[in-house]
Short mmCIF file of C-alpha atoms and ligand atoms in Angstrom, two decimals:
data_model
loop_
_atom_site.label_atom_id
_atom_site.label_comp_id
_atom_site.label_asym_id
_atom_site.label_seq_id
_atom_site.Cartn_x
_atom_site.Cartn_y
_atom_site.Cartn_z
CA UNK A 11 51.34 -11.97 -36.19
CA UNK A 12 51.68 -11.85 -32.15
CA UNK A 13 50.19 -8.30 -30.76
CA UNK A 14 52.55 -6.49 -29.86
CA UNK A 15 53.21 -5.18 -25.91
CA UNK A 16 50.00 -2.37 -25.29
CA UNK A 17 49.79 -0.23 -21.87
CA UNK A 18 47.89 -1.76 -19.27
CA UNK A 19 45.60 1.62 -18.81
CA UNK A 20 44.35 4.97 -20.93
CA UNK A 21 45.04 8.29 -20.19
CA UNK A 22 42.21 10.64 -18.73
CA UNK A 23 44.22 13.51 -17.76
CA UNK A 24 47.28 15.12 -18.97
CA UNK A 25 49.56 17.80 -17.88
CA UNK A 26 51.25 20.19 -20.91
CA UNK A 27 55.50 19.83 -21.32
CA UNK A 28 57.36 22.21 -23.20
CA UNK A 29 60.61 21.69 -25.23
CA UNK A 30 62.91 24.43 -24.98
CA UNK A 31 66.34 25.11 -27.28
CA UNK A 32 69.84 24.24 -26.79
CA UNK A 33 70.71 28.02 -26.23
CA UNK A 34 68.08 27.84 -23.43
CA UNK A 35 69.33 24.65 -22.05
CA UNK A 36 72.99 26.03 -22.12
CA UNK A 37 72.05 29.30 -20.06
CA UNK A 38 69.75 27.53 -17.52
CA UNK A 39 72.32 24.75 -16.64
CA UNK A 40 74.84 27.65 -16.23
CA UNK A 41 72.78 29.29 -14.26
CA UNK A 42 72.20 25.92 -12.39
CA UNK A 43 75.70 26.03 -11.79
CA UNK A 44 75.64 22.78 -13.32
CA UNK A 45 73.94 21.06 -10.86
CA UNK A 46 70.75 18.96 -12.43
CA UNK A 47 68.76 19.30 -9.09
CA UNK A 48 68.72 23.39 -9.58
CA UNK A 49 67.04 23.20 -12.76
CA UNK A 50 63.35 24.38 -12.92
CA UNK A 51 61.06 21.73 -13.61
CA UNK A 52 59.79 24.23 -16.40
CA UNK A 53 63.21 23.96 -17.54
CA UNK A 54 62.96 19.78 -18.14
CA UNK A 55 61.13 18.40 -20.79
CA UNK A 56 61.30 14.79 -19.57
CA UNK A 57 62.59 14.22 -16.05
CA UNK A 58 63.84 10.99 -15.23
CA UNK A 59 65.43 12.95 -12.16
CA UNK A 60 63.48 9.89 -9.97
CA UNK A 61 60.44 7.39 -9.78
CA UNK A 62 59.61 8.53 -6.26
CA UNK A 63 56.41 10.39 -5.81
CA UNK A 64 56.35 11.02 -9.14
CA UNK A 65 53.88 8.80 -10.61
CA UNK A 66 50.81 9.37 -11.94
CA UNK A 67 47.43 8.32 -9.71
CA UNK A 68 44.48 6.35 -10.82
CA UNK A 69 40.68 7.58 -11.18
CA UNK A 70 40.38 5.20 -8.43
CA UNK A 71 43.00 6.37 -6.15
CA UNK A 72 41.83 10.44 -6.98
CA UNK A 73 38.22 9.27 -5.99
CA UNK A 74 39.44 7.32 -2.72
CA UNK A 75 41.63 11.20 -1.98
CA UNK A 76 37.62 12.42 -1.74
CA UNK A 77 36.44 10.35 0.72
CA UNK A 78 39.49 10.26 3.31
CA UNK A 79 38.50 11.00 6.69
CA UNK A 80 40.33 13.53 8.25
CA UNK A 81 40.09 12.40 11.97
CA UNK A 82 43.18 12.75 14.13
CA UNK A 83 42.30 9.40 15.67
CA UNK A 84 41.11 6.34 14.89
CA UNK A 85 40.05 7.88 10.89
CA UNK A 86 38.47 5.11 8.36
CA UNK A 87 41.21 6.11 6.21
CA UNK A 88 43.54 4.64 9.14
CA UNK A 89 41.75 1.63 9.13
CA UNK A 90 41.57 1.01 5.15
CA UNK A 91 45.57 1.56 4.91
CA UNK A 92 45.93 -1.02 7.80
CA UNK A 93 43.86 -3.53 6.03
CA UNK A 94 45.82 -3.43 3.10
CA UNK A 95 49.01 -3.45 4.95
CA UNK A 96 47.35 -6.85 6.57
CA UNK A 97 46.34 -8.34 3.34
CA UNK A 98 48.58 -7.84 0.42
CA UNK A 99 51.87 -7.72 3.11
CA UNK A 100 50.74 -9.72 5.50
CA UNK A 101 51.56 -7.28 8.69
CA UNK A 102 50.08 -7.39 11.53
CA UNK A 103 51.11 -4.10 13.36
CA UNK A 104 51.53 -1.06 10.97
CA UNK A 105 52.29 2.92 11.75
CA UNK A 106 51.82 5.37 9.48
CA UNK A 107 54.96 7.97 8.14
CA UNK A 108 55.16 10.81 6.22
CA UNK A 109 58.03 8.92 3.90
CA UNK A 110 60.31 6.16 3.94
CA UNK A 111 63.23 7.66 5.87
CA UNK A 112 60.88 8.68 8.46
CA UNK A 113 59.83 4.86 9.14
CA UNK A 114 63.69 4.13 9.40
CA UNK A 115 64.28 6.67 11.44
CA UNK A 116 61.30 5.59 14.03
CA UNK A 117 62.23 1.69 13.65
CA UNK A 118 66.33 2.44 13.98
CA UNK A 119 65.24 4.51 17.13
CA UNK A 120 64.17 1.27 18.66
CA UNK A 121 66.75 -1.53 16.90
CA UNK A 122 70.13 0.40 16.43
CA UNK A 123 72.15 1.49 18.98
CA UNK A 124 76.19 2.59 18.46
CA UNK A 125 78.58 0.26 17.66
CA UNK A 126 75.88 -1.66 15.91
CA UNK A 127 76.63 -3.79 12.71
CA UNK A 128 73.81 -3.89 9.99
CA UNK A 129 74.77 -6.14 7.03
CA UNK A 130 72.38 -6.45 4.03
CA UNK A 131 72.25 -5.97 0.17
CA UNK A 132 73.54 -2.87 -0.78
CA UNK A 133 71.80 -0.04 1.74
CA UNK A 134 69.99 2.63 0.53
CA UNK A 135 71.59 6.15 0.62
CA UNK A 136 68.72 7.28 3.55
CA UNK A 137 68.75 3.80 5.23
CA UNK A 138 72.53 4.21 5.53
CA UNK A 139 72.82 7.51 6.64
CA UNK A 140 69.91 6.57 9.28
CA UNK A 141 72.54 3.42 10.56
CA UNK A 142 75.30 5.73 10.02
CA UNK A 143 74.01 8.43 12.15
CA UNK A 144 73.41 6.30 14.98
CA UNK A 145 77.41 5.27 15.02
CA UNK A 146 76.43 2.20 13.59
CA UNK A 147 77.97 0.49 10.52
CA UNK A 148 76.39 -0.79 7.28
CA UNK A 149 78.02 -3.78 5.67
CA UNK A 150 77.27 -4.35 2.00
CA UNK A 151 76.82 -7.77 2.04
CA UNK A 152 76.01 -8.04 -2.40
CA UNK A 153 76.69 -10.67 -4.65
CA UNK A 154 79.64 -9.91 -6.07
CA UNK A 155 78.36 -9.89 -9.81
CA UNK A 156 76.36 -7.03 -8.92
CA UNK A 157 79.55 -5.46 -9.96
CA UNK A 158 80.00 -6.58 -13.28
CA UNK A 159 77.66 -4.12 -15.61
CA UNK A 160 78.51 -6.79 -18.76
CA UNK A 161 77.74 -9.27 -16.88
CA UNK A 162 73.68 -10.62 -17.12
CA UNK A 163 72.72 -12.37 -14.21
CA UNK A 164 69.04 -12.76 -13.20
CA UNK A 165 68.71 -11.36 -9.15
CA UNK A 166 72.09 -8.73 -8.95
CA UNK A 167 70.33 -8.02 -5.28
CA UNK A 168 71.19 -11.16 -4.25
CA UNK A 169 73.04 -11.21 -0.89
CA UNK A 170 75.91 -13.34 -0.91
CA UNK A 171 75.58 -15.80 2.05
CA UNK A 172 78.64 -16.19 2.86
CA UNK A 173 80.07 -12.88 2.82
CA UNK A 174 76.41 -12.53 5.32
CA UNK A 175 77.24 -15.36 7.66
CA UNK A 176 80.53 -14.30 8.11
CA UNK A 177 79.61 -10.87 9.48
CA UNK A 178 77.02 -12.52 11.45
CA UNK A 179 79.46 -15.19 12.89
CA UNK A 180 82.30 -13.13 13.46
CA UNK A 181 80.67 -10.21 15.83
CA UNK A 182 79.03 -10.56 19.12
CA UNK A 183 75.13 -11.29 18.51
CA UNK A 184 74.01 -8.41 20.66
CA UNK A 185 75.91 -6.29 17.82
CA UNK A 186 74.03 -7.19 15.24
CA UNK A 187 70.17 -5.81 15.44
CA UNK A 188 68.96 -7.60 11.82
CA UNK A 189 69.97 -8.16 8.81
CA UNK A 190 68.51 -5.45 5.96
CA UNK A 191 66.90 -6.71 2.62
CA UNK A 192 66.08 -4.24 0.07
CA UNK A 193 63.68 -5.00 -2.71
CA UNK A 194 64.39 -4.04 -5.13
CA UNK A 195 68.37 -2.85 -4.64
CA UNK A 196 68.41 0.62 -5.86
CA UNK A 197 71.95 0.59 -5.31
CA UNK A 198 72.69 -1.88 -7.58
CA UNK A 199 70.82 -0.86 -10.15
CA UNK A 200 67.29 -1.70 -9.27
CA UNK A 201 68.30 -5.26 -9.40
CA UNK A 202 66.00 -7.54 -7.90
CA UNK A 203 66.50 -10.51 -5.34
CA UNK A 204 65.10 -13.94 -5.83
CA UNK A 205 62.50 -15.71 -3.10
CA UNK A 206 64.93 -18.53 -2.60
CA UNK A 207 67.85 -15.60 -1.71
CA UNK A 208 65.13 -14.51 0.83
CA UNK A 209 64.42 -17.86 2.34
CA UNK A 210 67.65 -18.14 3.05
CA UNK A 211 68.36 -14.95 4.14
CA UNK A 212 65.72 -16.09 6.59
CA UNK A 213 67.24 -19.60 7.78
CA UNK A 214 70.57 -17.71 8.33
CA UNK A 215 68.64 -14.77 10.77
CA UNK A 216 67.09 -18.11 12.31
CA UNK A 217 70.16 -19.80 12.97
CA UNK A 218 72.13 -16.90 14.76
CA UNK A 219 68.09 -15.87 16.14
CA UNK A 220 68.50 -12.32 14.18
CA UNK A 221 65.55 -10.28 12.81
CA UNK A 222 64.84 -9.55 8.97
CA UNK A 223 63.93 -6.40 7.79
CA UNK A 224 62.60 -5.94 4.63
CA UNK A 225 63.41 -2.26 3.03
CA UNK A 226 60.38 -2.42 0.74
CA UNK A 227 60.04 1.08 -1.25
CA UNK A 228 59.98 -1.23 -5.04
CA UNK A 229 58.61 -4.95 -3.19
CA UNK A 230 56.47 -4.99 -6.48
CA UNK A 231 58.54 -4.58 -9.01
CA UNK A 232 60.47 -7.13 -7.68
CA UNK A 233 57.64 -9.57 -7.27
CA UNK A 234 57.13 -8.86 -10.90
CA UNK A 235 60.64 -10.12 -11.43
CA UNK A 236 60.59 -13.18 -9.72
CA UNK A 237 57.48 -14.79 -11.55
CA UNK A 238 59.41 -13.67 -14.69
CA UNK A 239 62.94 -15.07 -13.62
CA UNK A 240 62.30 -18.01 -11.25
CA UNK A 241 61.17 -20.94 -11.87
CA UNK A 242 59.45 -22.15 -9.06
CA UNK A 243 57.38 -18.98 -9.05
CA UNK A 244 56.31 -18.98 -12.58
CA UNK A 245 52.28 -19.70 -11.95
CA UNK A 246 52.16 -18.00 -8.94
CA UNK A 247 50.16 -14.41 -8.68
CA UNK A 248 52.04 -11.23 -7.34
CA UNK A 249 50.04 -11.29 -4.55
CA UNK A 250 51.19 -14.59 -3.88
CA UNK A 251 54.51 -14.08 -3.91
CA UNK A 252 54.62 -10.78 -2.20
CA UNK A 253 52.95 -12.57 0.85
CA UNK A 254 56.05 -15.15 0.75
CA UNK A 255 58.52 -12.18 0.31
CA UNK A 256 57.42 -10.78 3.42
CA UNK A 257 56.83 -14.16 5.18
CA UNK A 258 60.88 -13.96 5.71
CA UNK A 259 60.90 -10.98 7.63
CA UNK A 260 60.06 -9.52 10.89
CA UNK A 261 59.74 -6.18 9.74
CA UNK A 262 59.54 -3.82 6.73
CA UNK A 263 59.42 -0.17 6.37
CA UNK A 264 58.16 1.37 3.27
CA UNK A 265 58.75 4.75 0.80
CA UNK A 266 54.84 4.66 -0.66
CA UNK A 267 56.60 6.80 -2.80
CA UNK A 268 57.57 4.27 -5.64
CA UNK A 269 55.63 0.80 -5.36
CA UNK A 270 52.39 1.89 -4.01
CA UNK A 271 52.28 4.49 -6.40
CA UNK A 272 51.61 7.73 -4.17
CA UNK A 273 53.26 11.10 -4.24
CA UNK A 274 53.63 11.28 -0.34
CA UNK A 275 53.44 8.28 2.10
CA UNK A 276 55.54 5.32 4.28
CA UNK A 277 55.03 3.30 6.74
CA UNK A 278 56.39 0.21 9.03
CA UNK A 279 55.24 -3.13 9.30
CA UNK A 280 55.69 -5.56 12.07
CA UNK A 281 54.86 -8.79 13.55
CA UNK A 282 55.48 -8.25 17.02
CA UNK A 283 53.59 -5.92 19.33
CA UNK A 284 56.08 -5.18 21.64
CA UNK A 285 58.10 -3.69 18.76
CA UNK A 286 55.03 -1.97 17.70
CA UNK A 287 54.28 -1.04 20.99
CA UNK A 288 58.02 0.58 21.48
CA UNK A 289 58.28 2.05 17.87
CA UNK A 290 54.55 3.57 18.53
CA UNK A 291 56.61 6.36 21.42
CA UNK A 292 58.71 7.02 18.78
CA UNK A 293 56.54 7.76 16.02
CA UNK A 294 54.56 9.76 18.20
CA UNK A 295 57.14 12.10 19.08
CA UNK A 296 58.80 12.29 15.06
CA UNK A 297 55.42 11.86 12.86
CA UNK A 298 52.09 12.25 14.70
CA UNK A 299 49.57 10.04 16.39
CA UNK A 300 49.66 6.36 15.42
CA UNK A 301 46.56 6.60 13.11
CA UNK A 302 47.91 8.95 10.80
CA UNK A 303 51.84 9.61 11.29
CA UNK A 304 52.21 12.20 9.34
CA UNK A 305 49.64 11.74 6.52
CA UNK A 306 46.75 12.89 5.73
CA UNK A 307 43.56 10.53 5.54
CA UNK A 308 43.32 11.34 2.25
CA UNK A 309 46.68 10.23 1.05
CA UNK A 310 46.45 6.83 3.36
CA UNK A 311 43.08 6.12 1.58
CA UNK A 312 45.37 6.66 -1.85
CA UNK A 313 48.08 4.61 -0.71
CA UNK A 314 45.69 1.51 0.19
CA UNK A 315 44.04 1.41 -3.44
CA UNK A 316 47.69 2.06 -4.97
CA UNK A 317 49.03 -1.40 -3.30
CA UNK A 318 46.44 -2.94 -4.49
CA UNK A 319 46.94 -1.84 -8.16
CA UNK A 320 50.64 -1.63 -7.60
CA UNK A 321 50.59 -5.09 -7.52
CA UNK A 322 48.59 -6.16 -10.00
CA UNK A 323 50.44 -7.79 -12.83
CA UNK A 324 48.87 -6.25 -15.50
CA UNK A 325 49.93 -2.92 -14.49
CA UNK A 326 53.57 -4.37 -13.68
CA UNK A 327 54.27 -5.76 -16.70
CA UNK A 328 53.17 -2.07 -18.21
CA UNK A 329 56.31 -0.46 -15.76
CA UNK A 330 59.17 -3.36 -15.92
CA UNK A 331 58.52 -3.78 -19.88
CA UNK A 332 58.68 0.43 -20.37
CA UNK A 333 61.86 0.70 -18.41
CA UNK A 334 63.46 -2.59 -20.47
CA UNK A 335 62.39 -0.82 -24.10
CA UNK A 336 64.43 1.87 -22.62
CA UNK A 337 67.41 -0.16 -21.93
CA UNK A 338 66.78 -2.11 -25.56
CA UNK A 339 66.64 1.47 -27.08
CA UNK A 340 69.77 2.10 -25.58
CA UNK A 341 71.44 -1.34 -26.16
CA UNK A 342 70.72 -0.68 -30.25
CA UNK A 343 73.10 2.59 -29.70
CA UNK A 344 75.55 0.56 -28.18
CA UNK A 345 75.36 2.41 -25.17
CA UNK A 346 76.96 0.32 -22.29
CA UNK A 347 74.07 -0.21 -19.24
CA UNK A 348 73.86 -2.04 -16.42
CA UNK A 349 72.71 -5.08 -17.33
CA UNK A 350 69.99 -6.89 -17.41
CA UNK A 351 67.61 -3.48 -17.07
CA UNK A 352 66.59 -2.75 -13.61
CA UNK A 353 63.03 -2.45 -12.40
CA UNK A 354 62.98 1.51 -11.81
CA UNK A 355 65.19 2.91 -14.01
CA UNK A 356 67.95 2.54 -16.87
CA UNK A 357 71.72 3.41 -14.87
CA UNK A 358 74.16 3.89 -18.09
CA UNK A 359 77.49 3.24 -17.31
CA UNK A 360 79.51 6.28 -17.64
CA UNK A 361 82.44 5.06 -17.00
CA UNK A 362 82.52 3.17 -20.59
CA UNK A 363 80.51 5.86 -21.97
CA UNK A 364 83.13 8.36 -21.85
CA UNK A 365 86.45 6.54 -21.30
CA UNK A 366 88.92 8.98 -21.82
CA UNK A 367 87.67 11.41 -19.07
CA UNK A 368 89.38 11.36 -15.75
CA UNK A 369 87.49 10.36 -12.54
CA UNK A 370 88.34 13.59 -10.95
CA UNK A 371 86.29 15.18 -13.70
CA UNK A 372 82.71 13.48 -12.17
CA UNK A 373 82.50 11.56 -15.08
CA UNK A 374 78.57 10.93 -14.80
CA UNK A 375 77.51 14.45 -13.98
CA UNK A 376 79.76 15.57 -17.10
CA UNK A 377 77.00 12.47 -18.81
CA UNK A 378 73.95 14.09 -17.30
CA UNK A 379 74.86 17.60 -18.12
CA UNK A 380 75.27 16.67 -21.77
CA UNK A 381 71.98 14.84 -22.07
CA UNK A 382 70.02 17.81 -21.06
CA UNK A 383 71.84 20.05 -23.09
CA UNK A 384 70.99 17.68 -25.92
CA UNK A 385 67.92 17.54 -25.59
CA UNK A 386 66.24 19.09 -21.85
CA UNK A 387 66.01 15.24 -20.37
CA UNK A 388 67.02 15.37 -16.84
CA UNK A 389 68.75 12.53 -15.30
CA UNK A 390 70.74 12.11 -12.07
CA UNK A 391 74.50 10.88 -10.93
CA UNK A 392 74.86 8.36 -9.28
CA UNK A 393 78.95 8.65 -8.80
CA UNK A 394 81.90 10.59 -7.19
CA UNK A 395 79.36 13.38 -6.31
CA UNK A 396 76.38 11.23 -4.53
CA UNK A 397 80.05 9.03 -2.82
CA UNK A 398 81.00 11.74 -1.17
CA UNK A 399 83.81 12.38 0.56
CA UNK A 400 85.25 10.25 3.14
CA UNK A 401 84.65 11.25 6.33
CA UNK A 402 88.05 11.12 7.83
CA UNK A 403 90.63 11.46 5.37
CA UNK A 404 87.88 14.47 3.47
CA UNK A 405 89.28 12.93 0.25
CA UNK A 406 86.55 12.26 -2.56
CA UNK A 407 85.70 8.51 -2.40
CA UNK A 408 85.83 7.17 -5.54
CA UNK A 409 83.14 4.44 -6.63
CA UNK A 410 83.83 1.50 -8.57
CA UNK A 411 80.76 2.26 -11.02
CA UNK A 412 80.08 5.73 -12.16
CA UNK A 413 76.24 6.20 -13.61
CA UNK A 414 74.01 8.23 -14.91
CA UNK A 415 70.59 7.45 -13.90
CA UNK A 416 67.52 7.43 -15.99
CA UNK A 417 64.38 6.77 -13.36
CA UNK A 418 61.38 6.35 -15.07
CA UNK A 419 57.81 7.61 -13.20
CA UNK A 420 55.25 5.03 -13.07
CA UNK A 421 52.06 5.97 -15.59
CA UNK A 422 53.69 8.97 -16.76
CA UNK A 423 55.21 8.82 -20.15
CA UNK A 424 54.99 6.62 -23.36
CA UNK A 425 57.14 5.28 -25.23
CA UNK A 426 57.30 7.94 -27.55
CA UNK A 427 58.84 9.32 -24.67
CA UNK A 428 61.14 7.10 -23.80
CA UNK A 429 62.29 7.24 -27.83
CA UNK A 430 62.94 10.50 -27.58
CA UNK A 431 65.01 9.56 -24.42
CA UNK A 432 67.18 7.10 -26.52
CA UNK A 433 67.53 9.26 -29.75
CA UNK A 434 69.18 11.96 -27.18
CA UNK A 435 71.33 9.58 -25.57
CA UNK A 436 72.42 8.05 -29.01
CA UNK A 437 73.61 11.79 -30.00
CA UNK A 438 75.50 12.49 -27.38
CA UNK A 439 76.72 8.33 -27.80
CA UNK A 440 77.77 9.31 -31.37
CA UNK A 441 79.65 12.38 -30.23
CA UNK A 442 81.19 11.37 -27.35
CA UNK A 443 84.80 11.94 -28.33
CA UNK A 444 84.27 15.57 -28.35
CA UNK A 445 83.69 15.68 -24.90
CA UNK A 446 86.75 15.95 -23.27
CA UNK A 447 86.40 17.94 -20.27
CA UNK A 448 84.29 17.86 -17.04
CA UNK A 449 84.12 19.55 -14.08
CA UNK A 450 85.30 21.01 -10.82
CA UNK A 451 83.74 22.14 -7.46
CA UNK A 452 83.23 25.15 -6.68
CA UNK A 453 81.09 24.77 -3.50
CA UNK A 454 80.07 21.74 -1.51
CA UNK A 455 78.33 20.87 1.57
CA UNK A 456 79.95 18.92 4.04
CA UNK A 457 77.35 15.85 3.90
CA UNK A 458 74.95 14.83 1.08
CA UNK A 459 76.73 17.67 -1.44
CA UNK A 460 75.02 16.17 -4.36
CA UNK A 461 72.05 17.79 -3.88
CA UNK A 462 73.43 21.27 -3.64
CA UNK A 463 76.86 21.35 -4.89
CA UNK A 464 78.15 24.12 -7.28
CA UNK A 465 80.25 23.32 -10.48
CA UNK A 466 82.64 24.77 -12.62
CA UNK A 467 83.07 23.74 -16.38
CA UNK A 468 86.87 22.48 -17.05
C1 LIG B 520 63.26 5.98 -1.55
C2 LIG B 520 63.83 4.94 -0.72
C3 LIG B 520 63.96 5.10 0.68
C4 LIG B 520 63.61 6.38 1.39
O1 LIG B 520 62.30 6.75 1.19
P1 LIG B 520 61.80 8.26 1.10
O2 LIG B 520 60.34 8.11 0.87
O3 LIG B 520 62.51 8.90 -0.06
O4 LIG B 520 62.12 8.91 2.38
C5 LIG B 520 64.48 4.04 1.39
N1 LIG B 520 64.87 2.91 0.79
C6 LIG B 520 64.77 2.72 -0.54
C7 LIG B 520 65.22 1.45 -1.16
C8 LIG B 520 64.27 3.74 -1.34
O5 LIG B 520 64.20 3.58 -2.67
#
């Protein structure tokens, strides 16, 4: 018989969960006002709320936390995070941040300026909202498939090239700063994009003399998907074909959060040291002194060892193979996903999930809400609520994909887990037709309301 898939590591510590009842769950979500991000974590017995700084550390990033050094300038710790920066990314220049949105915040302080145009693969909310905030513009330049959950198709992050050159034809070049690629696209559905996308990505930023920047939070994961998916790359290592991932670009800035496995960290990477030298002023005045930016010399030591084993295939195929049992689970339900399973996390499509309820209804928080209540597993929309409204007309924008995402931490829970996940899913699946009302607002902030908006049941 072939052995079947094992976990690439054993467990040495563990941290108690408690399952709670339905009558519980009912009162506490009420209480929540029906907002998932209100709960206690006490509350959640598995929380698939996100993958970001929520994964569990190795022995040998715990033992590197002991011997960080602590220096406000020029620390060791400094000096092993730059070295891995240099190795496995290939970076030259590197400053330290305390997260990913703080590296886009000190690199956009140097590249975007308003009335800017920023195309890329779908933007992350953060890198967006950093553009945006700068009266700049983001242009989703995505393959359209991307679009089509049914639809399997191997690199969904792809950016379509000529939707890219058009943007970068059609506007005056000193409107155009670089072009963004994010790797994996969370926004898609943690859909990856290939090496030859990249390298052509690249000749396109050569021809029109742009820059590349590489949004890098899950650059492993999809590594790990390109060995799998394209042929060229099938006998190389990772860490071979993270160092030609990175070749394309000028630039990267990183949320250690996810890929190098860290609960707090970021950084930027750069070729050029007059950038550096510019973005260095900034960082200074937003994060701290360019040898530790916001981190402690603990947590850089942590994040240096996690890159390493972050990309390590071993350890890889442990995290893409979990999150696609998940999706299999799901599949055997018949619960409609966006397909093929991303690298992070499982997004169900709501929309198909529960067809008879209206949009105005927030179709995927009305999903989420019933999955806890079935069974205290917290997931998070990704819909009408996290859309927003639009800024002008204040009327809700209304996505084309409503989902319910199920992130799953890296090293945290087994697949007993992620059974348990699936089971609870496949209820509420099975007794969908019951569910025929959502909700309605009953507070909202006027940006980012997702996080603390209030709801009503219908
Ligand atoms: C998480 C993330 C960010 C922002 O990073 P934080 O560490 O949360 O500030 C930016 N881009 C992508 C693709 C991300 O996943």
């Amino acid at each position: 018989m072939e052995l079947p898939f094992a976990e690439s590591y054993k467990i040495k510590m563990v941290e108690p969960i408690h399952r709670s009842t339905r009558e519980q769950r009912e009162q506490w979500i009420k209480e929540a006002h029906y907002n998932l991000f209100n709960l206690k974590s006490s509350q959640v017995f598995i929380d698939l709320l996100t993958d970001s700084g929520t994964g569990a550390m190795s022995d040998k990033q715990w033992s590197e936390m002991m011997i960080g050094d602590e220096s406000y300038a020029g620390a060791s710790s400094y000096f092993k995070m730059k070295g891995a920066i240099k190795k496995i990314l290939g970076f030259e220049y590197f400053l330290p941040t305390h997260q990913g949105r703080a590296a886009e915040n000190v690199l956009f302080s140097v590249l975007v300026k308003e009335g800017d145009i920023v195309p890329g693969n779908s933007h992350f909310d953060t890198t967006k909202g950093h553009i945006e905030y700068r009266k700049a513009k983001a242009v989703d330049c995505t393959i359209d498939e991307a679009f089509d959950t049914t639809l399997l198709h191997p690199f969904k992050g792809n950016l379509d090239l000529n939707k890219l050159e058009k943007v970068l034809s059609s506007n005056p070049t000193d409107k155009i700063p670089f072009i963004i690629i994010t790797v994996t696209c969370n926004s898609s559905g943690g859909q990856p994009v290939s090496l030859e996308n990249m390298k052509e990505v690249r000749k396109l930023a050569d021809k029109y003399n742009k820059m590349v920047v590489i949004d890098a939070a899950r650059f492993a994961e999809n590594a790990y998907f390109i060995k799998k998916r394209e042929k060229a790359c099938e006998n190389m290592s990772i860490k071979q074909i993270v160092l030609e991932m990175f070749a394309t670009a000028d630039a990267t800035t990183m949320s250690s959060k996810k890929d190098a496995i860290v609960n707090m960290g970021g950084f930027i990477g750069m070729r050029d040291e007059d950038l550096f030298r510019k973005a260095s002023v900034f960082n200074i005045m937003f994060e701290g002194f360019i040898t530790y930016g916001g981190m402690s010399g603990r947590d850089m030591n942590a994040l240096a060892q996690g890159l390493d084993e972050g990309t390590e295939f071993d350890f890889l195929e442990t995290r893409v193979e979990q999150v696609a049992y998940l999706g299999k689970r799901l599949r055997d339900f018949g619960i409609p996903i966006q397909e093929p399973a991303g690298g992070h996390a499982i997004f169900v499509d709501a929309k198909r999930f529960l067809p008879n309820l209206p949009k105005e209804e927030f179709i995927a928080q009305t999903l989420g809400v019933e999955l806890y209540i079935e069974a205290g597993v917290r997931g998070v929309e990704i819909g009408t609520l996290l859309a927003d409204r639009d800024p002008n007309t204040r009327l809700n924008r209304y996505p084309e994909l409503e989902f319910l995402r199920l992130a799953i931490p890296r090293r945290v829970y087994t697949n007993n887990h992620m059974e348990y996940v699936a089971i609870a899913l496949g209820n509420v699946f099975e007794r969908r037709n019951e569910i025929k009302k959502g909700f309605k607002i009953l507070y909202e902030a006027p940006i980012m309301r997702h996080f603390t908006v209030e709801l009503e049941k219908l």
